Amino acid sequence: AVLAKDPYAEECRNESYPPSGPRFKGNAPVYIINLDLPPSKRWDQLINDKKVQLKTLTDTMRGIMTAFFPSGKVVHILEKELTLLSATLPYPFREEIEGIAKASGIPLGEIVMFNVFYEIFTV
Amino acid sequence: CTSIVAEDKTGKLYHARNLDFGLFLGWDVKNSSWTITEELRPLTVSLDFQRNNKTVFKSSNFAGYVGMVSGMKPGIFSLTMNERFSIDGGYIGIFQWILGKRDGMWMGFLTRAVLENSTSYEDAKDQLTKTKLLAPAYFILGGNRTGQGCVITRSRLSTLDIWNINTNGGPWYVLETNYDHWEDPFVLDDRRTPARRCMDRITPENISLPTIFDVLTTKPVLNKLTVSTTLISVTDSRIETYLLGCPDPCNPW
């Protein structure tokens, strides 16, 4: 069964560009990040526009962890440790992450987790 | 993820990627989709990083994430990163960082630093090859002239392999999913074979960003984890990001 033909695979597509139809969910909006601004201010406009969606994502990540560790203690410890971890991150990333946390109103530990998720996830 | 760098018959380079993320992070039974994947889509943005009102580099990113996973230095090079799974994974690097051993670099911060500071394809390749990391990764790098395309396979501490295009009888494209290119992919997650089959049909005579888009939107290269597709032409200073979904029937990864 494992070696059987993939039932969902399809023939190579042709002339699918420019994208349209049910697979196309829209264009990514464009933002300018001004590197002349202090790191803590660079992301303010973008985060102001996306903070609701960002909060939804961090809440879901917290929910998934809570599902694995229902007492909530692990999540609490992790968030506390990740808040401390932010102080060790190099310039300008620490300042930018702190700026994002401030602009979004999301706890710093959760923004740090979002930013180091790749390192956590690669096992 | 699936990343491709390809060279056409005139030596022009094209770089594109599917960003797939969210495996095992919550399955929405009602909508038959991965929760995190769906929530990342509205956070996907195209960014133009400027200094003195001039573009330094451009990227496709998630709002709230300060590192880079896809980007381009106009006219110079393009870079994407694919996840590489390993037992010697990022959690070891994080523990070492917490314990004070901080000679490695966070993946997203390295790619951001390369896009911001590197001045050539060779310089970027050098940085991505030699810098110690906290987690393993695949770096897919494209340049602005013939032969400038490669996949750099990284462990945390060293470079395991550099796979170049079009030099010494090499291929006209490199294609990376999430497995070492010299080994077979996991049998339940083989996006490489269908992607290669589509690329081989296109040939260097017909390769372009639209034809690569055809490859990346063919199932199962496109799958339930796909958040977006990014198309890059360094020569034309062009980067486009499209949000994509995979309607049923569709592979979960």
PDB file of N, CA and C in Angstrom, chain A residues 20-113:
ATOM      1  N   SER A  20      -4.943  31.745 -10.685  1.00  0.00           N
ATOM      2  CA  SER A  20      -6.378  32.015 -10.544  1.00  0.00           C
ATOM      3  C   SER A  20      -7.044  30.715 -10.116  1.00  0.00           C
ATOM      4  N   GLY A  21      -8.347  30.748  -9.910  1.00  0.00           N
ATOM      5  CA  GLY A  21      -9.073  29.526  -9.587  1.00  0.00           C
ATOM      6  C   GLY A  21      -9.002  29.177  -8.111  1.00  0.00           C
ATOM      7  N   PRO A  22      -9.468  27.966  -7.757  1.00  0.00           N
ATOM      8  CA  PRO A  22      -9.619  27.611  -6.337  1.00  0.00           C
ATOM      9  C   PRO A  22      -8.296  27.468  -5.578  1.00  0.00           C
ATOM     10  N   ARG A  23      -7.178  27.283  -6.276  1.00  0.00           N
ATOM     11  CA  ARG A  23      -5.894  27.163  -5.566  1.00  0.00           C
ATOM     12  C   ARG A  23      -5.346  28.529  -5.152  1.00  0.00           C
ATOM     13  N   PHE A  24      -5.774  29.568  -5.833  1.00  0.00           N
ATOM     14  CA  PHE A  24      -5.220  30.898  -5.608  1.00  0.00           C
ATOM     15  C   PHE A  24      -5.980  31.593  -4.486  1.00  0.00           C
ATOM     16  N   LYS A  25      -5.232  31.981  -3.454  1.00  0.00           N
ATOM     17  CA  LYS A  25      -5.852  32.603  -2.276  1.00  0.00           C
ATOM     18  C   LYS A  25      -5.522  34.092  -2.156  1.00  0.00           C
ATOM     19  N   GLY A  26      -4.822  34.647  -3.159  1.00  0.00           N
ATOM     20  CA  GLY A  26      -4.547  36.088  -3.137  1.00  0.00           C
ATOM     21  C   GLY A  26      -3.071  36.402  -3.231  1.00  0.00           C
ATOM     22  N   ASN A  27      -2.789  37.696  -3.367  1.00  0.00           N
ATOM     23  CA  ASN A  27      -1.404  38.169  -3.404  1.00  0.00           C
ATOM     24  C   ASN A  27      -0.966  38.560  -2.003  1.00  0.00           C
ATOM     25  N   ALA A  28       0.323  38.360  -1.724  1.00  0.00           N
ATOM     26  CA  ALA A  28       0.852  38.825  -0.437  1.00  0.00           C
ATOM     27  C   ALA A  28       0.983  40.343  -0.488  1.00  0.00           C
ATOM     28  N   PRO A  29       0.459  41.063   0.487  1.00  0.00           N
ATOM     29  CA  PRO A  29       0.581  42.526   0.466  1.00  0.00           C
ATOM     30  C   PRO A  29       2.036  42.971   0.642  1.00  0.00           C
ATOM     31  N   VAL A  30       2.354  44.134   0.082  1.00  0.00           N
ATOM     32  CA  VAL A  30       3.739  44.632   0.106  1.00  0.00           C
ATOM     33  C   VAL A  30       3.889  45.698   1.194  1.00  0.00           C
ATOM     34  N   TYR A  31       4.954  45.591   1.981  1.00  0.00           N
ATOM     35  CA  TYR A  31       5.279  46.587   3.002  1.00  0.00           C
ATOM     36  C   TYR A  31       6.739  47.003   2.854  1.00  0.00           C
ATOM     37  N   ILE A  32       7.017  48.251   3.190  1.00  0.00           N
ATOM     38  CA  ILE A  32       8.397  48.733   3.225  1.00  0.00           C
ATOM     39  C   ILE A  32       8.879  48.695   4.671  1.00  0.00           C
ATOM     40  N   ILE A  33      10.038  48.105   4.877  1.00  0.00           N
ATOM     41  CA  ILE A  33      10.672  48.125   6.200  1.00  0.00           C
ATOM     42  C   ILE A  33      11.847  49.104   6.118  1.00  0.00           C
ATOM     43  N   ASN A  34      11.760  50.171   6.877  1.00  0.00           N
ATOM     44  CA  ASN A  34      12.767  51.230   6.816  1.00  0.00           C
ATOM     45  C   ASN A  34      13.905  50.920   7.792  1.00  0.00           C
ATOM     46  N   LEU A  35      15.043  50.535   7.237  1.00  0.00           N
ATOM     47  CA  LEU A  35      16.194  50.166   8.077  1.00  0.00           C
ATOM     48  C   LEU A  35      16.854  51.383   8.712  1.00  0.00           C
ATOM     49  N   ASP A  36      16.442  52.584   8.305  1.00  0.00           N
ATOM     50  CA  ASP A  36      16.977  53.785   8.947  1.00  0.00           C
ATOM     51  C   ASP A  36      16.285  54.075  10.280  1.00  0.00           C
ATOM     52  N   LEU A  37      15.151  53.444  10.507  1.00  0.00           N
ATOM     53  CA  LEU A  37      14.455  53.625  11.794  1.00  0.00           C
ATOM     54  C   LEU A  37      15.138  52.804  12.880  1.00  0.00           C
ATOM     55  N   PRO A  38      14.965  53.176  14.141  1.00  0.00           N
ATOM     56  CA  PRO A  38      15.492  52.326  15.223  1.00  0.00           C
ATOM     57  C   PRO A  38      14.851  50.930  15.127  1.00  0.00           C
ATOM     58  N   PRO A  39      15.604  49.869  15.425  1.00  0.00           N
ATOM     59  CA  PRO A  39      15.060  48.516  15.278  1.00  0.00           C
ATOM     60  C   PRO A  39      13.703  48.315  15.955  1.00  0.00           C
ATOM     61  N   SER A  40      13.499  48.954  17.085  1.00  0.00           N
ATOM     62  CA  SER A  40      12.254  48.745  17.832  1.00  0.00           C
ATOM     63  C   SER A  40      11.041  49.346  17.132  1.00  0.00           C
ATOM     64  N   LYS A  41      11.275  50.203  16.122  1.00  0.00           N
ATOM     65  CA  LYS A  41      10.164  50.896  15.434  1.00  0.00           C
ATOM     66  C   LYS A  41       9.927  50.389  14.014  1.00  0.00           C
ATOM     67  N   ARG A  42      10.862  49.574  13.486  1.00  0.00           N
ATOM     68  CA  ARG A  42      10.818  49.204  12.069  1.00  0.00           C
ATOM     69  C   ARG A  42       9.552  48.462  11.645  1.00  0.00           C
ATOM     70  N   TRP A  43       9.007  47.671  12.576  1.00  0.00           N
ATOM     71  CA  TRP A  43       7.917  46.777  12.205  1.00  0.00           C
ATOM     72  C   TRP A  43       6.552  47.306  12.632  1.00  0.00           C
ATOM     73  N   ASP A  44       6.514  48.531  13.167  1.00  0.00           N
ATOM     74  CA  ASP A  44       5.283  49.048  13.775  1.00  0.00           C
ATOM     75  C   ASP A  44       4.087  49.038  12.824  1.00  0.00           C
ATOM     76  N   GLN A  45       4.287  49.557  11.593  1.00  0.00           N
ATOM     77  CA  GLN A  45       3.139  49.670  10.674  1.00  0.00           C
ATOM     78  C   GLN A  45       2.604  48.285  10.299  1.00  0.00           C
ATOM     79  N   LEU A  46       3.538  47.380   9.969  1.00  0.00           N
ATOM     80  CA  LEU A  46       3.134  46.032   9.573  1.00  0.00           C
ATOM     81  C   LEU A  46       2.405  45.327  10.717  1.00  0.00           C
ATOM     82  N   ILE A  47       2.964  45.426  11.914  1.00  0.00           N
ATOM     83  CA  ILE A  47       2.368  44.723  13.051  1.00  0.00           C
ATOM     84  C   ILE A  47       1.019  45.337  13.418  1.00  0.00           C
ATOM     85  N   ASN A  48       0.926  46.653  13.264  1.00  0.00           N
ATOM     86  CA  ASN A  48      -0.357  47.297  13.529  1.00  0.00           C
ATOM     87  C   ASN A  48      -1.456  46.728  12.619  1.00  0.00           C
ATOM     88  N   ASP A  49      -1.080  46.436  11.358  1.00  0.00           N
ATOM     89  CA  ASP A  49      -2.056  45.881  10.401  1.00  0.00           C
ATOM     90  C   ASP A  49      -2.334  44.401  10.638  1.00  0.00           C
ATOM     91  N   LYS A  50      -1.361  43.679  11.216  1.00  0.00           N
ATOM     92  CA  LYS A  50      -1.465  42.221  11.284  1.00  0.00           C
ATOM     93  C   LYS A  50      -1.564  41.667  12.709  1.00  0.00           C
ATOM     94  N   LYS A  51      -1.766  42.533  13.695  1.00  0.00           N
ATOM     95  CA  LYS A  51      -1.682  42.041  15.072  1.00  0.00           C
ATOM     96  C   LYS A  51      -2.809  41.063  15.422  1.00  0.00           C
ATOM     97  N   VAL A  52      -3.960  41.244  14.823  1.00  0.00           N
ATOM     98  CA  VAL A  52      -5.063  40.311  15.109  1.00  0.00           C
ATOM     99  C   VAL A  52      -4.704  38.913  14.611  1.00  0.00           C
ATOM    100  N   GLN A  53      -4.186  38.839  13.369  1.00  0.00           N
ATOM    101  CA  GLN A  53      -3.803  37.544  12.793  1.00  0.00           C
ATOM    102  C   GLN A  53      -2.625  36.926  13.560  1.00  0.00           C
ATOM    103  N   LEU A  54      -1.694  37.786  14.006  1.00  0.00           N
ATOM    104  CA  LEU A  54      -0.541  37.293  14.761  1.00  0.00           C
ATOM    105  C   LEU A  54      -0.976  36.734  16.116  1.00  0.00           C
ATOM    106  N   LYS A  55      -1.936  37.426  16.752  1.00  0.00           N
ATOM    107  CA  LYS A  55      -2.460  36.962  18.043  1.00  0.00           C
ATOM    108  C   LYS A  55      -3.177  35.617  17.863  1.00  0.00           C
ATOM    109  N   THR A  56      -3.922  35.483  16.768  1.00  0.00           N
ATOM    110  CA  THR A  56      -4.611  34.210  16.497  1.00  0.00           C
ATOM    111  C   THR A  56      -3.591  33.073  16.411  1.00  0.00           C
ATOM    112  N   LEU A  57      -2.474  33.333  15.712  1.00  0.00           N
ATOM    113  CA  LEU A  57      -1.453  32.298  15.537  1.00  0.00           C
ATOM    114  C   LEU A  57      -0.776  31.941  16.868  1.00  0.00           C
ATOM    115  N   THR A  58      -0.384  32.941  17.631  1.00  0.00           N
ATOM    116  CA  THR A  58       0.312  32.640  18.895  1.00  0.00           C
ATOM    117  C   THR A  58      -0.643  31.960  19.881  1.00  0.00           C
ATOM    118  N   ASP A  59      -1.920  32.324  19.835  1.00  0.00           N
ATOM    119  CA  ASP A  59      -2.902  31.634  20.686  1.00  0.00           C
ATOM    120  C   ASP A  59      -3.018  30.163  20.289  1.00  0.00           C
ATOM    121  N   THR A  60      -2.991  29.896  18.971  1.00  0.00           N
ATOM    122  CA  THR A  60      -3.077  28.505  18.504  1.00  0.00           C
ATOM    123  C   THR A  60      -1.839  27.723  18.941  1.00  0.00           C
ATOM    124  N   MET A  61      -0.657  28.338  18.817  1.00  0.00           N
ATOM    125  CA  MET A  61       0.582  27.657  19.237  1.00  0.00           C
ATOM    126  C   MET A  61       0.526  27.323  20.727  1.00  0.00           C
ATOM    127  N   ARG A  62       0.036  28.274  21.501  1.00  0.00           N
ATOM    128  CA  ARG A  62      -0.108  28.038  22.941  1.00  0.00           C
ATOM    129  C   ARG A  62      -1.110  26.896  23.200  1.00  0.00           C
ATOM    130  N   GLY A  63      -2.196  26.904  22.429  1.00  0.00           N
ATOM    131  CA  GLY A  63      -3.217  25.874  22.578  1.00  0.00           C
ATOM    132  C   GLY A  63      -2.683  24.481  22.261  1.00  0.00           C
ATOM    133  N   ILE A  64      -1.841  24.395  21.219  1.00  0.00           N
ATOM    134  CA  ILE A  64      -1.267  23.100  20.854  1.00  0.00           C
ATOM    135  C   ILE A  64      -0.352  22.599  21.967  1.00  0.00           C
ATOM    136  N   MET A  65       0.445  23.499  22.529  1.00  0.00           N
ATOM    137  CA  MET A  65       1.331  23.087  23.645  1.00  0.00           C
ATOM    138  C   MET A  65       0.521  22.687  24.868  1.00  0.00           C
ATOM    139  N   THR A  66      -0.544  23.419  25.123  1.00  0.00           N
ATOM    140  CA  THR A  66      -1.398  23.102  26.272  1.00  0.00           C
ATOM    141  C   THR A  66      -2.051  21.729  26.101  1.00  0.00           C
ATOM    142  N   ALA A  67      -2.346  21.375  24.839  1.00  0.00           N
ATOM    143  CA  ALA A  67      -2.926  20.054  24.581  1.00  0.00           C
ATOM    144  C   ALA A  67      -1.951  18.942  24.975  1.00  0.00           C
ATOM    145  N   PHE A  68      -0.650  19.192  24.757  1.00  0.00           N
ATOM    146  CA  PHE A  68       0.365  18.201  25.125  1.00  0.00           C
ATOM    147  C   PHE A  68       0.649  18.224  26.634  1.00  0.00           C
ATOM    148  N   PHE A  69       0.615  19.407  27.234  1.00  0.00           N
ATOM    149  CA  PHE A  69       0.914  19.564  28.663  1.00  0.00           C
ATOM    150  C   PHE A  69      -0.244  20.321  29.320  1.00  0.00           C
ATOM    151  N   PRO A  70      -1.340  19.597  29.651  1.00  0.00           N
ATOM    152  CA  PRO A  70      -2.596  20.252  30.054  1.00  0.00           C
ATOM    153  C   PRO A  70      -2.511  21.097  31.329  1.00  0.00           C
ATOM    154  N   SER A  71      -1.542  20.839  32.192  1.00  0.00           N
ATOM    155  CA  SER A  71      -1.499  21.614  33.443  1.00  0.00           C
ATOM    156  C   SER A  71      -1.203  23.088  33.180  1.00  0.00           C
ATOM    157  N   GLY A  72      -0.573  23.378  32.052  1.00  0.00           N
ATOM    158  CA  GLY A  72      -0.217  24.771  31.750  1.00  0.00           C
ATOM    159  C   GLY A  72       1.120  25.190  32.326  1.00  0.00           C
ATOM    160  N   LYS A  73       1.686  24.336  33.216  1.00  0.00           N
ATOM    161  CA  LYS A  73       2.959  24.718  33.847  1.00  0.00           C
ATOM    162  C   LYS A  73       4.092  24.793  32.823  1.00  0.00           C
ATOM    163  N   VAL A  74       4.129  23.804  31.920  1.00  0.00           N
ATOM    164  CA  VAL A  74       5.203  23.766  30.925  1.00  0.00           C
ATOM    165  C   VAL A  74       5.148  25.009  30.032  1.00  0.00           C
ATOM    166  N   VAL A  75       3.934  25.365  29.618  1.00  0.00           N
ATOM    167  CA  VAL A  75       3.767  26.543  28.769  1.00  0.00           C
ATOM    168  C   VAL A  75       4.243  27.794  29.514  1.00  0.00           C
ATOM    169  N   HIS A  76       3.880  27.874  30.782  1.00  0.00           N
ATOM    170  CA  HIS A  76       4.263  29.034  31.592  1.00  0.00           C
ATOM    171  C   HIS A  76       5.788  29.119  31.739  1.00  0.00           C
ATOM    172  N   ILE A  77       6.412  27.974  32.029  1.00  0.00           N
ATOM    173  CA  ILE A  77       7.870  27.950  32.195  1.00  0.00           C
ATOM    174  C   ILE A  77       8.554  28.311  30.872  1.00  0.00           C
ATOM    175  N   LEU A  78       8.049  27.728  29.771  1.00  0.00           N
ATOM    176  CA  LEU A  78       8.642  27.979  28.459  1.00  0.00           C
ATOM    177  C   LEU A  78       8.574  29.461  28.103  1.00  0.00           C
ATOM    178  N   GLU A  79       7.416  30.064  28.333  1.00  0.00           N
ATOM    179  CA  GLU A  79       7.260  31.488  28.006  1.00  0.00           C
ATOM    180  C   GLU A  79       8.186  32.352  28.850  1.00  0.00           C
ATOM    181  N   LYS A  80       8.333  31.953  30.129  1.00  0.00           N
ATOM    182  CA  LYS A  80       9.215  32.713  31.020  1.00  0.00           C
ATOM    183  C   LYS A  80      10.666  32.598  30.542  1.00  0.00           C
ATOM    184  N   GLU A  81      11.072  31.356  30.204  1.00  0.00           N
ATOM    185  CA  GLU A  81      12.451  31.137  29.751  1.00  0.00           C
ATOM    186  C   GLU A  81      12.721  31.841  28.422  1.00  0.00           C
ATOM    187  N   LEU A  82      11.726  31.807  27.543  1.00  0.00           N
ATOM    188  CA  LEU A  82      11.928  32.450  26.239  1.00  0.00           C
ATOM    189  C   LEU A  82      12.002  33.970  26.373  1.00  0.00           C
ATOM    190  N   THR A  83      11.293  34.516  27.359  1.00  0.00           N
ATOM    191  CA  THR A  83      11.415  35.950  27.630  1.00  0.00           C
ATOM    192  C   THR A  83      12.852  36.270  28.033  1.00  0.00           C
ATOM    193  N   LEU A  84      13.425  35.403  28.880  1.00  0.00           N
ATOM    194  CA  LEU A  84      14.823  35.603  29.294  1.00  0.00           C
ATOM    195  C   LEU A  84      15.769  35.409  28.113  1.00  0.00           C
ATOM    196  N   LEU A  85      15.413  34.456  27.227  1.00  0.00           N
ATOM    197  CA  LEU A  85      16.251  34.180  26.063  1.00  0.00           C
ATOM    198  C   LEU A  85      16.375  35.404  25.164  1.00  0.00           C
ATOM    199  N   SER A  86      15.321  36.196  25.096  1.00  0.00           N
ATOM    200  CA  SER A  86      15.338  37.356  24.191  1.00  0.00           C
ATOM    201  C   SER A  86      16.497  38.293  24.515  1.00  0.00           C
ATOM    202  N   ALA A  87      16.853  38.365  25.805  1.00  0.00           N
ATOM    203  CA  ALA A  87      17.938  39.266  26.215  1.00  0.00           C
ATOM    204  C   ALA A  87      19.287  38.822  25.665  1.00  0.00           C
ATOM    205  N   THR A  88      19.386  37.561  25.220  1.00  0.00           N
ATOM    206  CA  THR A  88      20.671  37.060  24.715  1.00  0.00           C
ATOM    207  C   THR A  88      20.769  37.158  23.189  1.00  0.00           C
ATOM    208  N   LEU A  89      19.681  37.551  22.531  1.00  0.00           N
ATOM    209  CA  LEU A  89      19.700  37.582  21.065  1.00  0.00           C
ATOM    210  C   LEU A  89      20.508  38.776  20.563  1.00  0.00           C
ATOM    211  N   PRO A  90      21.178  38.618  19.429  1.00  0.00           N
ATOM    212  CA  PRO A  90      22.063  39.685  18.940  1.00  0.00           C
ATOM    213  C   PRO A  90      21.308  40.887  18.373  1.00  0.00           C
ATOM    214  N   TYR A  91      21.996  42.017  18.323  1.00  0.00           N
ATOM    215  CA  TYR A  91      21.487  43.241  17.694  1.00  0.00           C
ATOM    216  C   TYR A  91      21.372  42.994  16.197  1.00  0.00           C
ATOM    217  N   PRO A  92      20.368  43.464  15.518  1.00  0.00           N
ATOM    218  CA  PRO A  92      19.230  44.258  15.992  1.00  0.00           C
ATOM    219  C   PRO A  92      17.999  43.384  16.281  1.00  0.00           C
ATOM    220  N   PHE A  93      18.196  42.045  16.273  1.00  0.00           N
ATOM    221  CA  PHE A  93      17.044  41.142  16.341  1.00  0.00           C
ATOM    222  C   PHE A  93      16.316  41.245  17.687  1.00  0.00           C
ATOM    223  N   ARG A  94      17.089  41.347  18.754  1.00  0.00           N
ATOM    224  CA  ARG A  94      16.450  41.479  20.073  1.00  0.00           C
ATOM    225  C   ARG A  94      15.553  42.723  20.113  1.00  0.00           C
ATOM    226  N   GLU A  95      16.108  43.831  19.639  1.00  0.00           N
ATOM    227  CA  GLU A  95      15.352  45.089  19.682  1.00  0.00           C
ATOM    228  C   GLU A  95      14.115  45.012  18.779  1.00  0.00           C
ATOM    229  N   GLU A  96      14.275  44.384  17.617  1.00  0.00           N
ATOM    230  CA  GLU A  96      13.135  44.263  16.697  1.00  0.00           C
ATOM    231  C   GLU A  96      12.034  43.386  17.302  1.00  0.00           C
ATOM    232  N   ILE A  97      12.432  42.281  17.918  1.00  0.00           N
ATOM    233  CA  ILE A  97      11.450  41.360  18.518  1.00  0.00           C
ATOM    234  C   ILE A  97      10.729  42.041  19.684  1.00  0.00           C
ATOM    235  N   GLU A  98      11.478  42.785  20.483  1.00  0.00           N
ATOM    236  CA  GLU A  98      10.848  43.518  21.590  1.00  0.00           C
ATOM    237  C   GLU A  98       9.865  44.566  21.050  1.00  0.00           C
ATOM    238  N   GLY A  99      10.252  45.201  19.937  1.00  0.00           N
ATOM    239  CA  GLY A  99       9.373  46.189  19.303  1.00  0.00           C
ATOM    240  C   GLY A  99       8.084  45.551  18.800  1.00  0.00           C
ATOM    241  N   ILE A 100       8.208  44.348  18.242  1.00  0.00           N
ATOM    242  CA  ILE A 100       7.022  43.642  17.734  1.00  0.00           C
ATOM    243  C   ILE A 100       6.093  43.260  18.894  1.00  0.00           C
ATOM    244  N   ALA A 101       6.706  42.788  19.990  1.00  0.00           N
ATOM    245  CA  ALA A 101       5.895  42.426  21.160  1.00  0.00           C
ATOM    246  C   ALA A 101       5.129  43.649  21.678  1.00  0.00           C
ATOM    247  N   LYS A 102       5.827  44.765  21.723  1.00  0.00           N
ATOM    248  CA  LYS A 102       5.201  45.997  22.231  1.00  0.00           C
ATOM    249  C   LYS A 102       4.081  46.469  21.298  1.00  0.00           C
ATOM    250  N   ALA A 103       4.367  46.452  19.986  1.00  0.00           N
ATOM    251  CA  ALA A 103       3.382  46.945  19.013  1.00  0.00           C
ATOM    252  C   ALA A 103       2.140  46.042  18.936  1.00  0.00           C
ATOM    253  N   SER A 104       2.349  44.751  19.167  1.00  0.00           N
ATOM    254  CA  SER A 104       1.221  43.808  19.032  1.00  0.00           C
ATOM    255  C   SER A 104       0.466  43.586  20.333  1.00  0.00           C
ATOM    256  N   GLY A 105       1.133  43.882  21.458  1.00  0.00           N
ATOM    257  CA  GLY A 105       0.518  43.602  22.754  1.00  0.00           C
ATOM    258  C   GLY A 105       0.553  42.133  23.118  1.00  0.00           C
ATOM    259  N   ILE A 106       1.336  41.366  22.378  1.00  0.00           N
ATOM    260  CA  ILE A 106       1.477  39.928  22.644  1.00  0.00           C
ATOM    261  C   ILE A 106       2.685  39.732  23.565  1.00  0.00           C
ATOM    262  N   PRO A 107       2.591  38.823  24.552  1.00  0.00           N
ATOM    263  CA  PRO A 107       3.730  38.627  25.462  1.00  0.00           C
ATOM    264  C   PRO A 107       5.027  38.347  24.707  1.00  0.00           C
ATOM    265  N   LEU A 108       6.124  38.927  25.209  1.00  0.00           N
ATOM    266  CA  LEU A 108       7.422  38.807  24.540  1.00  0.00           C
ATOM    267  C   LEU A 108       7.822  37.344  24.329  1.00  0.00           C
ATOM    268  N   GLY A 109       7.568  36.493  25.322  1.00  0.00           N
ATOM    269  CA  GLY A 109       7.944  35.082  25.218  1.00  0.00           C
ATOM    270  C   GLY A 109       7.299  34.406  24.010  1.00  0.00           C
ATOM    271  N   GLU A 110       6.067  34.804  23.688  1.00  0.00           N
ATOM    272  CA  GLU A 110       5.370  34.189  22.551  1.00  0.00           C
ATOM    273  C   GLU A 110       5.940  34.672  21.217  1.00  0.00           C
ATOM    274  N   ILE A 111       6.348  35.939  21.175  1.00  0.00           N
ATOM    275  CA  ILE A 111       6.976  36.452  19.940  1.00  0.00           C
ATOM    276  C   ILE A 111       8.356  35.821  19.759  1.00  0.00           C
ATOM    277  N   VAL A 112       9.084  35.637  20.866  1.00  0.00           N
ATOM    278  CA  VAL A 112      10.392  34.956  20.779  1.00  0.00           C
ATOM    279  C   VAL A 112      10.187  33.535  20.251  1.00  0.00           C
ATOM    280  N   MET A 113       9.172  32.845  20.789  1.00  0.00           N
ATOM    281  CA  MET A 113       8.924  31.468  20.344  1.00  0.00           C
ATOM    282  C   MET A 113       8.656  31.429  18.839  1.00  0.00           C
TER     283      MET A 113
END
